[in-house]
Amino acid sequence: KGNLPQRFQKMTFRILLCLLFCAFISPLIRCEKYPEDAESALPLFQKWKSEHNKIYRNHMIERSKFKVFLENLKVINELNGQFQGKTTFGLNHLADLSQKEFSRIVLMPKRRAPVFEKERYVRSSLSGSLPDSFDWTNQSKVTAVKDQGAAGSCWAFSAIGNIEGQWAMMGKPLTNFSVEQIVDCDGMEDVAKGEADCGVFGGWPFLAYQYVMRAGGLETWEDYWYCSGLGGAPGTCEVCPAPGYNTTLCGPPIPYCNMSQSCVTKLDVSKFHPGLKVMSWKAIDQNETSIAEQLIKLGPLSVALNAELLQFYHHGIFDPPSFVCDPKNLDHAVLLVGYGSEKSIFGTKDYWKIKNSWGPKWGENGYFRMLRGQGKCGINTAVTSAVLARM
């Protein structure tokens, strides 16, 4: 041993550690393998229905949902095999949606990241090193995780999450603002760029900021509660398209709507939260060090990404290969709340901590972590923040 070069000694030691991990430790943390035959999966399906309060209108629908559930068990097993325990996947409330249904119902139509004017971008002013980790969730700047349900309204949740953080950054009490107001009332568009806010069919957080600027304020969640994505449950609303809804950019609106449940009837400007005014908005460039800097300086940030592989995410740092998570095809908007690093015998992985809008039972208590520094899934391509008026 004493005659071996020091570098070779270290390499040999790492190889031995890896072999030890593969032989003894890795099998202990590997996710359980779900049954893939109908007979074994049926009891699991019944248990899953009870856990997530799933009730179907008739036996035919239930049989079709069980087939989807069975196929998703295979998908989850395949994902756990591909990611080898570095990221784990598991059953959740989305397990009765096929991958196509998930994309159509929960995600937005895929789109390229917007290109903003140079004046929109925040200039970096980093003069020293950043802390190794940072998290707004333990500093009363992030509200509880919500569930968008069966609607492509993530963009409104992302925008409102950012505005909530901006309000709290001004020293105001952390407040839940109305996502439904954005979904119902925001018909903003940028025809030249082919971008528009389309209610339950998707939109852009930066256009949502512009809507709040034009509207003059926001109601709270309690005064204008969320109902668009409840999927037929009590309290579901059938909202008509927002004033200004662009059928060319958004596609045809829902075939049936109820005007009494829509913006023109429900919006009450007298209930706008006192003092809350959006005066402008800013964008952050794609450099992830700059994003981390502005996250600390400005507060939680609205971001967008390609989320088609996140349906069954359960735990770990999400690090998919680029060819299965195209960073140019954004279909989901979320809230960036922190960052950090995770050390293992394989080295250190930097990650972003992100608040999702698929409920607190999804992922890591409603959050997920994504590899930081490589532009994974386009997470760095559409980063924005509202600017509030200081009253």
Coordinates of C-alpha atoms in Angstrom, one line a residue:
K1 CA 0.0 0.0 0.0
G2 CA 2.8 2.4 0.9
N3 CA 4.3 2.1 -2.6
L4 CA 1.1 2.9 -4.4
P5 CA 0.6 6.5 -5.7
Q6 CA -1.8 8.5 -3.5
R7 CA -4.2 9.2 -6.4
F8 CA -4.4 5.4 -7.1
Q9 CA -5.1 4.7 -3.4
K10 CA -8.0 7.2 -3.4
M11 CA -9.4 5.7 -6.6
T12 CA -9.2 2.2 -5.2
F13 CA -10.9 3.3 -2.1
R14 CA -13.8 4.9 -4.0
I15 CA -14.2 1.8 -6.1
L16 CA -14.5 -0.3 -3.0
L17 CA -17.1 2.1 -1.5
C18 CA -19.1 1.9 -4.7
L19 CA -19.0 -1.9 -4.7
L20 CA -20.0 -1.9 -1.0
F21 CA -22.9 0.4 -1.8
C22 CA -24.1 -1.7 -4.7
A23 CA -23.9 -4.9 -2.8
F24 CA -25.3 -3.9 0.6
I25 CA -26.8 -0.4 0.8
S26 CA -28.5 0.1 -2.6
P27 CA -30.9 -2.8 -2.3
L28 CA -32.1 -1.4 1.1
I29 CA -33.2 2.0 -0.4
R30 CA -34.5 0.7 -3.7
C31 CA -38.3 1.3 -4.1
E32 CA -40.7 -1.6 -3.8
K33 CA -41.6 -3.2 -7.1
Y34 CA -45.3 -2.9 -7.7
P35 CA -47.3 -5.9 -9.0
E36 CA -47.9 -5.9 -12.7
D37 CA -50.6 -8.5 -13.1
A38 CA -54.3 -7.7 -12.6
E39 CA -55.0 -10.2 -9.9
S40 CA -52.2 -8.9 -7.6
A41 CA -52.8 -5.3 -8.5
L42 CA -56.6 -5.2 -7.7
P43 CA -56.3 -5.1 -3.9
L44 CA -53.7 -2.4 -4.3
F45 CA -56.2 -0.4 -6.5
Q46 CA -58.9 -0.8 -3.9
K47 CA -56.6 0.5 -1.2
W48 CA -55.4 3.4 -3.4
K49 CA -59.1 4.4 -4.1
S50 CA -59.8 4.5 -0.4
E51 CA -56.7 6.5 0.4
H52 CA -57.4 9.1 -2.3
N53 CA -61.2 9.1 -2.0
K54 CA -61.7 8.1 -5.6
I55 CA -65.3 7.4 -6.5
Y56 CA -66.2 6.6 -10.1
R57 CA -69.7 7.1 -11.6
N58 CA -70.1 3.5 -12.8
H59 CA -68.4 0.1 -13.1
M60 CA -67.4 0.7 -16.7
I61 CA -65.4 3.8 -15.8
E62 CA -63.9 2.0 -12.8
R63 CA -62.7 -0.9 -15.0
S64 CA -61.1 1.5 -17.5
K65 CA -59.4 3.4 -14.7
F66 CA -58.1 0.1 -13.3
K67 CA -56.5 -0.6 -16.6
V68 CA -54.8 2.8 -16.6
F69 CA -53.7 2.2 -13.0
L70 CA -52.2 -1.2 -14.0
E71 CA -50.3 0.4 -16.8
N72 CA -49.0 3.1 -14.5
L73 CA -47.7 0.5 -12.1
K74 CA -45.5 -0.7 -14.9
V75 CA -44.4 2.8 -15.7
I76 CA -43.4 3.5 -12.1
N77 CA -41.4 0.2 -12.0
E78 CA -39.6 1.2 -15.2
L79 CA -38.8 4.7 -13.9
N80 CA -37.5 3.3 -10.6
G81 CA -35.3 0.9 -12.7
Q82 CA -34.0 3.6 -14.9
F83 CA -33.2 6.1 -12.1
Q84 CA -31.7 3.3 -9.8
G85 CA -32.8 4.9 -6.5
K86 CA -31.3 8.3 -7.2
T87 CA -34.8 9.6 -7.8
T88 CA -37.8 7.4 -6.6
F89 CA -41.3 7.2 -8.1
G90 CA -44.5 5.9 -6.5
L91 CA -48.2 5.8 -6.5
N92 CA -50.1 9.1 -5.8
H93 CA -53.5 10.6 -6.6
L94 CA -52.6 10.9 -10.3
A95 CA -52.3 7.2 -10.8
D96 CA -55.7 6.9 -12.7
L97 CA -54.5 9.2 -15.4
S98 CA -52.7 7.9 -18.4
Q99 CA -49.6 9.8 -19.5
K100 CA -51.6 11.4 -22.3
E101 CA -54.5 12.3 -20.0
F102 CA -52.0 13.8 -17.5
S103 CA -50.4 16.0 -20.2
R104 CA -53.8 17.1 -21.5
I105 CA -55.6 17.7 -18.2
V106 CA -52.9 18.7 -15.7
L107 CA -50.1 20.1 -17.8
M108 CA -50.2 23.0 -20.3
P109 CA -49.7 22.7 -24.1
K110 CA -46.0 22.7 -24.7
R111 CA -44.4 26.0 -25.6
R112 CA -41.0 27.6 -26.0
A113 CA -39.7 30.0 -23.4
P114 CA -40.6 33.6 -24.0
V115 CA -37.9 36.1 -25.0
F116 CA -38.2 39.4 -23.1
E117 CA -36.8 42.9 -23.8
K118 CA -33.4 43.6 -22.3
E119 CA -34.9 46.1 -20.0
R120 CA -36.9 43.4 -18.3
Y121 CA -33.9 41.5 -17.0
V122 CA -32.5 42.1 -13.5
R123 CA -28.8 43.0 -13.5
S124 CA -26.7 40.7 -11.4
S125 CA -24.8 42.5 -8.6
L126 CA -23.1 39.5 -7.0
S127 CA -20.0 40.8 -5.1
G128 CA -19.3 37.8 -3.0
S129 CA -20.0 34.1 -2.7
L130 CA -23.6 32.8 -2.1
P131 CA -24.5 30.7 0.9
D132 CA -24.3 26.9 0.3
S133 CA -28.0 26.6 0.8
F134 CA -31.1 28.7 1.1
D135 CA -34.8 28.1 1.8
W136 CA -37.7 30.6 1.9
T137 CA -40.2 28.0 3.3
N138 CA -38.9 28.3 6.8
Q139 CA -39.0 32.1 6.8
S140 CA -42.8 32.8 6.4
K141 CA -42.5 33.7 2.7
V142 CA -44.3 30.7 1.2
T143 CA -47.9 29.7 1.7
A144 CA -49.1 26.1 2.1
V145 CA -49.1 23.8 -0.9
K146 CA -52.3 23.8 -3.0
D147 CA -53.8 21.4 -5.5
Q148 CA -54.7 22.7 -9.0
G149 CA -56.7 19.5 -9.6
A150 CA -57.9 18.6 -13.1
A151 CA -57.1 22.0 -14.7
G152 CA -54.1 23.4 -16.5
S153 CA -54.0 26.3 -14.1
C154 CA -50.4 25.9 -12.8
W155 CA -49.4 29.2 -14.3
A156 CA -51.8 31.0 -12.1
F157 CA -50.6 29.2 -9.0
S158 CA -47.0 30.0 -9.9
A159 CA -47.8 33.7 -10.4
I160 CA -49.8 34.0 -7.2
G161 CA -47.1 32.1 -5.3
N162 CA -44.6 34.7 -6.4
I163 CA -46.9 37.6 -5.5
E164 CA -47.6 36.1 -2.1
G165 CA -43.8 36.0 -1.5
Q166 CA -43.3 39.6 -2.7
W167 CA -46.0 40.7 -0.3
A168 CA -44.4 38.9 2.6
M169 CA -40.9 40.3 1.6
M170 CA -42.4 43.8 2.2
G171 CA -42.9 42.8 5.8
K172 CA -46.6 42.1 5.4
P173 CA -48.4 39.1 6.9
L174 CA -48.2 36.0 4.7
T175 CA -51.5 35.9 2.8
N176 CA -53.2 33.4 0.5
F177 CA -54.2 35.4 -2.6
S178 CA -56.9 34.3 -5.1
V179 CA -55.7 31.9 -7.9
E180 CA -59.2 31.6 -9.1
Q181 CA -59.4 35.3 -9.9
I182 CA -56.5 34.9 -12.2
V183 CA -58.0 31.8 -13.9
D184 CA -61.4 33.4 -14.3
C185 CA -60.6 37.0 -15.2
D186 CA -57.2 37.1 -16.9
G187 CA -57.5 37.3 -20.7
M188 CA -54.2 39.0 -21.3
E189 CA -52.4 38.4 -24.6
D190 CA -49.4 39.3 -26.6
V191 CA -50.5 38.6 -30.1
A192 CA -47.2 39.6 -31.7
K193 CA -45.4 36.9 -29.7
G194 CA -48.3 34.4 -29.9
E195 CA -48.7 34.3 -26.1
A196 CA -51.9 34.4 -24.1
D197 CA -53.5 33.5 -20.8
C198 CA -56.1 30.8 -21.4
G199 CA -57.7 30.0 -18.0
V200 CA -57.7 26.2 -17.4
F201 CA -55.9 25.7 -20.7
G202 CA -52.6 27.3 -19.6
G203 CA -51.0 30.7 -19.5
W204 CA -47.9 32.7 -18.5
P205 CA -47.1 34.1 -15.1
F206 CA -45.7 37.3 -16.6
L207 CA -49.0 38.0 -18.3
A208 CA -50.7 37.3 -15.0
Y209 CA -48.7 40.0 -13.4
Q210 CA -49.9 42.3 -16.2
Y211 CA -53.5 41.4 -15.5
V212 CA -53.1 42.2 -11.8
M213 CA -51.6 45.6 -12.8
R214 CA -54.6 46.3 -15.0
A215 CA -57.2 45.0 -12.6
G216 CA -55.8 47.0 -9.8
G217 CA -55.4 44.3 -7.2
L218 CA -56.3 40.8 -5.9
E219 CA -58.9 39.3 -3.7
T220 CA -57.8 36.7 -1.1
W221 CA -58.2 33.0 -1.5
E222 CA -60.9 33.0 1.2
D223 CA -63.0 35.7 -0.6
Y224 CA -62.5 34.2 -4.1
W225 CA -61.7 30.5 -3.6
Y226 CA -60.4 28.0 -6.1
C227 CA -62.9 25.8 -7.8
S228 CA -61.8 25.3 -11.4
G229 CA -59.9 22.0 -11.0
L230 CA -62.1 20.2 -8.5
G231 CA -63.1 17.6 -11.1
G232 CA -66.8 17.5 -10.3
A233 CA -66.4 17.5 -6.5
P234 CA -68.6 19.7 -4.4
G235 CA -67.7 23.3 -5.0
T236 CA -66.6 22.8 -8.6
C237 CA -67.3 25.7 -10.9
E238 CA -68.0 25.9 -14.6
V239 CA -66.4 29.2 -15.4
C240 CA -66.9 31.1 -18.7
P241 CA -63.8 32.3 -20.5
A242 CA -62.1 35.4 -19.2
P243 CA -63.0 38.7 -20.8
G244 CA -60.6 39.0 -23.8
Y245 CA -60.1 35.3 -24.2
N246 CA -58.3 34.8 -27.5
T247 CA -59.7 31.7 -29.3
T248 CA -57.0 31.9 -31.9
L249 CA -54.1 31.5 -29.4
C250 CA -56.0 29.5 -26.8
G251 CA -58.3 27.3 -28.8
P252 CA -62.0 26.8 -28.4
P253 CA -63.3 27.5 -24.8
I254 CA -65.1 24.9 -22.8
P255 CA -68.4 24.0 -24.4
Y256 CA -70.6 24.8 -21.4
C257 CA -70.1 27.5 -18.7
N258 CA -72.1 29.2 -16.0
M259 CA -72.0 33.0 -16.1
S260 CA -73.0 33.2 -12.4
Q261 CA -69.8 31.4 -11.5
S262 CA -67.6 33.5 -13.7
C263 CA -65.5 36.6 -13.3
V264 CA -68.1 39.1 -14.5
T265 CA -70.3 38.0 -11.6
K266 CA -67.9 37.0 -8.9
L267 CA -65.2 39.6 -9.0
D268 CA -65.6 42.3 -6.3
V269 CA -63.0 45.1 -6.4
S270 CA -64.2 46.3 -3.0
K271 CA -62.6 43.1 -1.6
F272 CA -59.2 43.7 -3.2
H273 CA -56.6 43.2 -0.5
P274 CA -55.7 46.7 0.9
G275 CA -52.3 47.9 -0.2
L276 CA -51.5 45.2 -2.7
K277 CA -50.5 46.7 -6.1
V278 CA -48.4 45.1 -8.8
M279 CA -46.5 48.0 -10.6
S280 CA -44.2 46.0 -12.9
W281 CA -42.4 42.7 -13.3
K282 CA -38.9 41.5 -14.0
A283 CA -37.1 38.6 -15.6
I284 CA -33.9 36.8 -14.6
D285 CA -31.4 35.5 -17.1
Q286 CA -30.7 31.8 -17.6
N287 CA -27.4 31.7 -15.5
E288 CA -28.3 29.6 -12.5
T289 CA -25.9 31.5 -10.2
S290 CA -27.8 34.7 -11.1
I291 CA -31.1 32.9 -10.4
A292 CA -29.8 31.8 -7.0
E293 CA -28.7 35.3 -6.3
Q294 CA -32.0 36.8 -7.2
L295 CA -33.9 34.1 -5.3
I296 CA -32.2 35.3 -2.1
K297 CA -32.5 39.0 -3.0
L298 CA -36.0 39.1 -4.4
G299 CA -37.8 36.2 -2.8
P300 CA -39.5 33.1 -4.3
L301 CA -39.5 33.1 -8.1
S302 CA -41.9 31.9 -10.8
V303 CA -40.3 29.3 -13.1
A304 CA -41.4 27.0 -15.8
L305 CA -40.2 23.6 -17.0
N306 CA -40.9 20.4 -18.9
A307 CA -42.8 18.3 -16.3
E308 CA -44.0 15.2 -18.3
L309 CA -41.8 12.8 -16.2
L310 CA -42.9 14.3 -12.9
Q311 CA -46.3 12.6 -12.6
F312 CA -45.1 9.9 -10.2
Y313 CA -42.1 11.7 -8.6
H314 CA -41.8 10.7 -5.0
H315 CA -38.4 11.6 -3.6
G316 CA -34.8 12.6 -4.5
I317 CA -33.1 15.0 -6.9
F318 CA -34.8 14.9 -10.3
D319 CA -32.1 14.5 -12.9
P320 CA -33.5 13.1 -16.1
P321 CA -31.4 12.9 -19.3
S322 CA -32.1 15.9 -21.7
F323 CA -33.4 13.7 -24.5
V324 CA -36.4 12.7 -22.4
C325 CA -37.0 16.1 -20.8
D326 CA -36.6 18.6 -23.6
P327 CA -35.8 22.0 -22.1
K328 CA -37.4 23.8 -25.1
N329 CA -40.8 22.2 -24.4
L330 CA -42.2 24.0 -21.3
D331 CA -45.6 22.7 -20.0
H332 CA -45.7 23.5 -16.3
A333 CA -45.2 26.5 -14.1
V334 CA -44.1 26.3 -10.4
L335 CA -42.4 28.3 -7.6
L336 CA -38.7 28.3 -6.9
V337 CA -38.2 28.6 -3.1
G338 CA -34.7 27.4 -2.3
Y339 CA -31.5 25.6 -3.2
G340 CA -28.9 23.3 -1.6
S341 CA -26.6 20.4 -2.1
E342 CA -26.8 16.7 -1.3
K343 CA -23.7 14.7 -0.5
S344 CA -23.3 11.0 -1.1
I345 CA -20.5 8.5 -1.7
F346 CA -20.8 9.4 -5.4
G347 CA -20.1 13.0 -4.8
T348 CA -22.2 16.2 -4.3
K349 CA -25.3 17.2 -6.3
D350 CA -26.6 20.7 -6.3
Y351 CA -30.4 21.1 -6.4
W352 CA -33.3 23.5 -6.6
K353 CA -36.1 23.2 -4.1
I354 CA -39.4 23.8 -5.9
K355 CA -43.0 24.2 -4.7
N356 CA -45.5 22.4 -6.9
S357 CA -49.3 22.7 -7.1
W358 CA -50.4 19.0 -7.1
G359 CA -51.2 18.8 -3.4
P360 CA -49.2 18.1 -0.2
K361 CA -49.3 14.3 -0.7
W362 CA -47.4 14.5 -4.0
G363 CA -43.6 14.3 -4.0
E364 CA -41.8 15.6 -0.9
N365 CA -44.8 17.0 0.9
G366 CA -45.8 18.9 -2.2
Y367 CA -42.3 19.9 -3.2
F368 CA -39.6 18.4 -5.4
R369 CA -35.9 18.9 -5.9
M370 CA -34.2 19.2 -9.3
L371 CA -30.6 19.2 -10.4
R372 CA -29.2 22.7 -10.3
G373 CA -26.6 24.1 -12.7
Q374 CA -27.4 22.3 -15.9
G375 CA -30.7 23.9 -17.1
K376 CA -32.6 20.6 -16.5
C377 CA -36.0 20.5 -18.3
G378 CA -35.7 24.2 -19.0
I379 CA -36.0 25.2 -15.3
N380 CA -33.9 28.3 -16.0
T381 CA -35.5 29.6 -19.1
A382 CA -38.6 31.5 -17.9
V383 CA -37.8 32.9 -14.5
T384 CA -39.8 36.0 -13.5
S385 CA -41.0 38.0 -10.5
A386 CA -43.7 40.6 -10.0
V387 CA -42.7 44.0 -8.6
L388 CA -45.1 45.4 -6.0
A389 CA -45.7 49.0 -5.1
R390 CA -44.4 49.9 -1.6
M391 CA -47.2 51.5 0.3

